[in-house]
């Protein structure tokens, strides 16, 4: 499990663990829309199995975004006197927008790793 997390964060191919899923070297600190490789450059593994394969990754992205919003609220509430201050909402929005590019990449990588063949 911990090895899979490291490989997901390193943008490694789920099949050979040597190629890259995205064209970028790092999935972090890149604020453009992600460009995925169609095949692994090392083992020729096809990342998108069928048309619409990554629609399920939207649900993973939604879960990540909700978790980040809740975590931001929990952290931000300690800086305000009232239990729910309306000034927390823009803070949550800024965090969600800033993390959107990372969430897209991370959700697709999680989706690929969820459905890889573990019997090898």
Short mmCIF file of N, CA, C and O in Angstrom, two decimals, residues 2 5-6 9 14-15 33 37 43 61 75 78 91 99-100 103 107 110 119:
data_model
loop_
_atom_site.label_atom_id
_atom_site.label_comp_id
_atom_site.label_asym_id
_atom_site.label_seq_id
_atom_site.Cartn_x
_atom_site.Cartn_y
_atom_site.Cartn_z
N UNK A 2 1.88 1.31 0.86
CA UNK A 2 2.71 2.50 0.92
C UNK A 2 3.52 2.66 -0.38
O UNK A 2 3.77 3.78 -0.81
N UNK A 5 1.25 4.35 -2.94
CA UNK A 5 1.11 5.79 -2.69
C UNK A 5 2.33 6.53 -3.24
O UNK A 5 2.19 7.58 -3.87
N UNK A 6 3.50 5.98 -3.01
CA UNK A 6 4.73 6.61 -3.52
C UNK A 6 4.71 6.64 -5.05
O UNK A 6 5.05 7.66 -5.66
N UNK A 9 2.20 9.29 -6.30
CA UNK A 9 2.73 10.65 -6.15
C UNK A 9 3.91 10.91 -7.09
O UNK A 9 4.19 12.07 -7.40
N UNK A 14 1.24 2.36 -13.67
CA UNK A 14 0.80 1.31 -12.74
C UNK A 14 1.25 -0.09 -13.14
O UNK A 14 1.27 -0.99 -12.32
N UNK A 15 1.65 -0.27 -14.38
CA UNK A 15 2.02 -1.60 -14.86
C UNK A 15 3.51 -1.89 -14.63
O UNK A 15 3.86 -2.90 -14.04
N UNK A 33 -3.91 22.48 -17.66
CA UNK A 33 -4.71 21.26 -17.73
C UNK A 33 -3.77 20.10 -18.03
O UNK A 33 -2.90 20.21 -18.88
N UNK A 37 -0.14 10.89 -21.24
CA UNK A 37 0.39 10.05 -22.31
C UNK A 37 -0.68 9.01 -22.64
O UNK A 37 -1.37 8.53 -21.75
N UNK A 43 6.61 0.42 -21.16
CA UNK A 43 6.01 -0.91 -21.38
C UNK A 43 4.85 -0.91 -22.37
O UNK A 43 4.25 -1.94 -22.62
N UNK A 61 -12.28 12.92 -7.72
CA UNK A 61 -11.94 14.34 -7.64
C UNK A 61 -12.91 15.06 -6.70
O UNK A 61 -12.50 15.89 -5.89
N UNK A 75 -9.37 23.81 9.93
CA UNK A 75 -8.18 24.59 10.26
C UNK A 75 -8.50 26.07 10.40
O UNK A 75 -8.04 26.74 11.33
N UNK A 78 -10.28 27.90 13.71
CA UNK A 78 -9.51 28.26 14.89
C UNK A 78 -9.06 29.72 14.86
O UNK A 78 -8.68 30.27 15.89
N UNK A 91 -11.98 31.68 1.92
CA UNK A 91 -10.74 30.95 2.18
C UNK A 91 -10.86 29.53 1.62
O UNK A 91 -9.94 29.03 0.96
N UNK A 99 -6.07 24.05 -5.53
CA UNK A 99 -5.78 22.62 -5.56
C UNK A 99 -6.43 21.90 -6.75
O UNK A 99 -6.22 20.70 -6.93
N UNK A 100 -7.21 22.59 -7.57
CA UNK A 100 -7.95 21.94 -8.66
C UNK A 100 -7.03 21.24 -9.65
O UNK A 100 -7.31 20.10 -10.06
N UNK A 103 -5.70 18.13 -8.04
CA UNK A 103 -6.77 17.15 -7.83
C UNK A 103 -7.10 16.38 -9.11
O UNK A 103 -7.40 15.19 -9.06
N UNK A 107 -6.62 12.49 -8.98
CA UNK A 107 -7.80 11.63 -9.11
C UNK A 107 -7.66 10.65 -10.28
O UNK A 107 -8.07 9.50 -10.17
N UNK A 110 -5.23 7.96 -9.11
CA UNK A 110 -5.90 7.05 -8.17
C UNK A 110 -6.85 6.12 -8.90
O UNK A 110 -6.94 4.93 -8.58
N UNK A 119 -2.97 -9.04 -9.96
CA UNK A 119 -2.67 -10.46 -9.93
C UNK A 119 -1.33 -10.81 -10.55
O UNK A 119 -0.95 -11.97 -10.59
#
